[in-house]
Coordinates of C-alpha atoms in Angstrom, one line a residue:
X1 CA 0.0 0.0 0.0
X2 CA 2.9 2.4 0.8
X3 CA 5.5 3.1 -2.0
X4 CA 8.0 5.9 -2.6
X5 CA 8.0 8.1 -5.7
X6 CA 11.5 9.5 -5.5
X7 CA 12.8 9.9 -2.0
X8 CA 10.5 12.8 -0.9
X9 CA 7.0 11.7 -1.9
X10 CA 4.9 8.9 -0.4
X11 CA 2.2 7.3 -2.6
X12 CA -0.5 5.3 -0.8
X13 CA -2.7 3.1 -2.9
X14 CA -6.1 2.4 -1.3
X15 CA -9.0 0.1 -2.2
X16 CA -11.5 1.1 0.4
X17 CA -9.1 1.0 3.3
X18 CA -7.6 4.0 5.2
X19 CA -4.4 5.7 6.2
X20 CA -3.5 8.1 8.9
X21 CA -1.2 11.0 8.0
X22 CA 0.2 14.3 9.4
X23 CA -2.4 17.0 8.9
X24 CA -1.6 19.1 5.8
X25 CA 0.9 16.6 4.3
X26 CA -1.3 15.5 1.4
X27 CA -0.1 17.1 -1.8
X28 CA -2.4 15.3 -4.3
X29 CA -5.0 12.5 -4.7
X30 CA -7.0 10.7 -7.4
X31 CA -10.2 8.6 -7.1
X32 CA -12.8 9.0 -4.4
X33 CA -11.6 10.0 -0.9
X34 CA -13.1 10.9 2.5
X35 CA -11.2 12.9 5.0
X36 CA -11.5 13.1 8.8
X37 CA -9.4 15.1 11.3
X38 CA -8.1 13.2 14.3
X39 CA -6.2 14.3 17.4
X40 CA -2.6 13.3 17.9
X41 CA -1.0 11.9 21.0
X42 CA -2.9 8.7 21.4
X43 CA -6.5 7.9 22.1
X44 CA -8.6 8.4 25.2
X45 CA -7.9 10.3 28.5
X46 CA -4.2 9.4 28.6
X47 CA -3.6 11.0 25.2
X48 CA -5.4 14.1 26.3
X49 CA -3.3 14.3 29.5
X50 CA -0.1 13.7 27.5
X51 CA -0.9 16.4 25.1
X52 CA -1.5 18.9 27.9
X53 CA 1.8 18.0 29.6
X54 CA 3.8 18.3 26.4
X55 CA 2.0 21.2 24.8
X56 CA 1.6 19.0 21.7
X57 CA 0.1 20.6 18.7
X58 CA 0.2 17.6 16.4
X59 CA -2.9 16.9 14.4
X60 CA -3.6 13.8 12.3
X61 CA -6.0 13.2 9.4
X62 CA -7.5 9.9 8.3
X63 CA -8.0 9.4 4.6
X64 CA -10.3 6.6 3.4
X65 CA -11.3 5.6 -0.1
X66 CA -10.5 4.2 -3.5
X67 CA -7.5 5.6 -5.4
X68 CA -4.1 7.0 -4.6
X69 CA -2.9 9.7 -2.2
X70 CA 0.4 11.4 -2.3
X71 CA 2.0 12.8 0.8
X72 CA 5.1 15.0 1.5
X73 CA 6.4 17.2 4.3
X74 CA 8.6 20.2 3.5
X75 CA 10.7 18.2 1.0
X76 CA 12.0 15.9 3.8
X77 CA 13.4 12.5 2.9
X78 CA 10.9 9.7 3.6
X79 CA 11.7 6.3 5.0
X80 CA 9.4 3.3 5.1
X81 CA 9.3 1.1 8.2
X82 CA 7.6 -2.4 8.2
X83 CA 6.3 -3.4 11.6
X84 CA 5.6 -7.0 12.4
X85 CA 3.9 -6.7 15.8
X86 CA 6.7 -4.7 17.2
X87 CA 6.8 -1.1 18.4
X88 CA 8.4 2.0 16.8
X89 CA 9.4 5.0 18.9
X90 CA 9.5 8.2 16.8
X91 CA 9.6 11.9 17.3
X92 CA 6.1 13.1 16.4
X93 CA 7.4 15.7 14.0
X94 CA 9.0 12.9 12.0
X95 CA 5.9 10.7 11.7
X96 CA 4.4 11.2 8.3
X97 CA 1.8 8.4 7.9
X98 CA 0.8 5.0 9.2
X99 CA -1.5 2.2 8.1
X100 CA -4.9 2.9 9.8
X101 CA -4.6 -0.5 11.6
X102 CA -1.4 0.6 13.5
X103 CA -1.9 1.9 17.0
X104 CA -0.4 5.2 17.9
X105 CA 0.2 6.5 21.4
X106 CA 2.8 8.1 23.6
X107 CA 5.4 6.9 26.1
X108 CA 7.4 8.5 28.9
X109 CA 11.1 8.6 28.0
X110 CA 12.6 10.2 31.0
X111 CA 13.9 13.7 31.9
X112 CA 15.3 14.4 28.4
X113 CA 16.4 18.0 28.3
X114 CA 14.0 19.0 31.0
X115 CA 16.2 22.0 32.0
X116 CA 15.7 23.3 28.5
X117 CA 11.9 22.9 28.7
X118 CA 11.8 20.0 26.2
X119 CA 9.0 17.4 26.3
X120 CA 9.2 14.1 28.1
X121 CA 7.3 11.9 25.7
X122 CA 7.9 10.1 22.5
X123 CA 5.2 8.9 20.0
X124 CA 4.8 5.2 19.6
X125 CA 3.5 3.2 16.7
X126 CA 2.8 -0.6 17.0
X127 CA 1.1 -3.5 15.3
X128 CA 1.3 -5.0 11.9
X129 CA 1.7 -2.7 8.9
X130 CA 3.7 0.1 7.5
X131 CA 4.8 3.5 8.8
X132 CA 6.5 6.4 6.9
X133 CA 8.9 8.6 8.8
X134 CA 10.7 11.7 7.6
X135 CA 14.3 12.9 8.1
X136 CA 16.2 16.0 7.2
X137 CA 18.4 14.4 4.6
X138 CA 18.7 10.6 4.0
X139 CA 18.3 8.7 7.2
X140 CA 20.9 6.3 8.4
X141 CA 19.8 3.1 10.2
X142 CA 22.3 2.0 12.8
X143 CA 22.3 -1.4 14.5
X144 CA 22.7 -1.7 18.3
X145 CA 23.8 -5.0 19.7
X146 CA 24.6 -6.0 23.3
X147 CA 28.3 -5.8 22.5
X148 CA 28.0 -2.4 20.9
X149 CA 25.8 0.2 22.6
X150 CA 25.2 3.4 20.7
X151 CA 25.3 7.1 21.8
X152 CA 23.4 9.6 19.6
X153 CA 23.3 13.4 19.5
X154 CA 19.7 14.3 20.4
X155 CA 19.4 16.7 17.4
X156 CA 20.1 13.8 15.0
X157 CA 17.8 11.3 16.6
X158 CA 14.7 10.3 14.6
X159 CA 13.3 7.0 15.8
X160 CA 14.2 3.5 17.1
X161 CA 12.8 0.0 17.3
X162 CA 13.6 -3.3 18.9
X163 CA 14.6 -4.4 22.4
X164 CA 16.5 -1.3 23.4
X165 CA 17.0 0.4 26.7
X166 CA 17.2 4.2 26.4
X167 CA 19.0 6.5 28.8
X168 CA 20.3 10.0 28.9
X169 CA 23.8 11.0 29.7
X170 CA 24.5 14.6 30.7
X171 CA 27.8 16.4 30.8
X172 CA 30.1 15.9 27.8
X173 CA 28.5 16.7 24.4
X174 CA 29.6 15.9 20.9
X175 CA 30.4 19.5 20.3
X176 CA 32.5 19.7 23.4
X177 CA 35.1 17.6 21.7
X178 CA 35.2 20.1 18.9
X179 CA 35.7 23.0 21.2
X180 CA 32.2 24.4 20.5
X181 CA 30.0 25.2 23.4
X182 CA 26.3 25.9 23.5
X183 CA 25.1 22.5 22.4
X184 CA 22.9 20.0 24.1
X185 CA 24.2 19.0 27.5
X186 CA 23.3 15.3 27.1
X187 CA 23.5 12.3 24.8
X188 CA 20.9 9.6 24.1
X189 CA 22.4 6.1 24.9
X190 CA 20.9 2.9 23.5
X191 CA 21.7 -0.6 24.8
X192 CA 20.3 -3.9 23.8
X193 CA 19.3 -5.2 20.3
X194 CA 17.6 -3.0 17.8
X195 CA 17.8 -0.2 15.2
X196 CA 18.2 3.5 15.6
X197 CA 17.3 6.0 12.8
X198 CA 19.4 9.1 12.7
X199 CA 19.4 12.1 10.3
X200 CA 22.5 13.9 8.9
X201 CA 21.2 17.2 10.2
X202 CA 20.4 18.7 13.6
X203 CA 17.4 20.5 15.1
X204 CA 17.9 22.9 18.0
X205 CA 15.6 20.8 20.1
X206 CA 13.8 17.6 19.2
X207 CA 12.3 16.3 22.4
X208 CA 9.6 19.0 22.7
X209 CA 7.9 18.1 19.4
X210 CA 5.8 15.3 20.9

């Protein structure tokens, strides 16, 4: 159902089924489509509380019908992720679209950048189906194994999946080694077995966009 046209446009072919996508990301469609605005941050009371805590402004639309829809987001690169009953953790600003059957929600990730006023939650996607995530430049997928934990600059982090433990290390930053101050005062460390998606570009803050 999901396919890429180039690296920056997602085409979704539908035969009466549905897709959930970032509001405003559809650039064209053919056939007969119905649209419905949804709220981001998960369903039910917990999602409402989470959105209040994080100040989340994410909105999602559901598109259902017969035909093809094309999605894009500010010329970002698009990456397809196939879920087989597992869970994907992704910054909400990087989540472009999911199969309607996938469940979305939020999870507490710890005191990540709390001193800078950043959010404490990450969007989750789980179930069986496809998700499309965006990155500023082509994403790199890095393998984490028990023998080789991974530390990531928070501005480059996009998403992760698998059996990974996530922690936050304060103090030395990547830019400290280069003699440049003013960067994030922490790193994201992953241990276990899984995949981490990083982008070759940095945001000023990434944890608040949940």
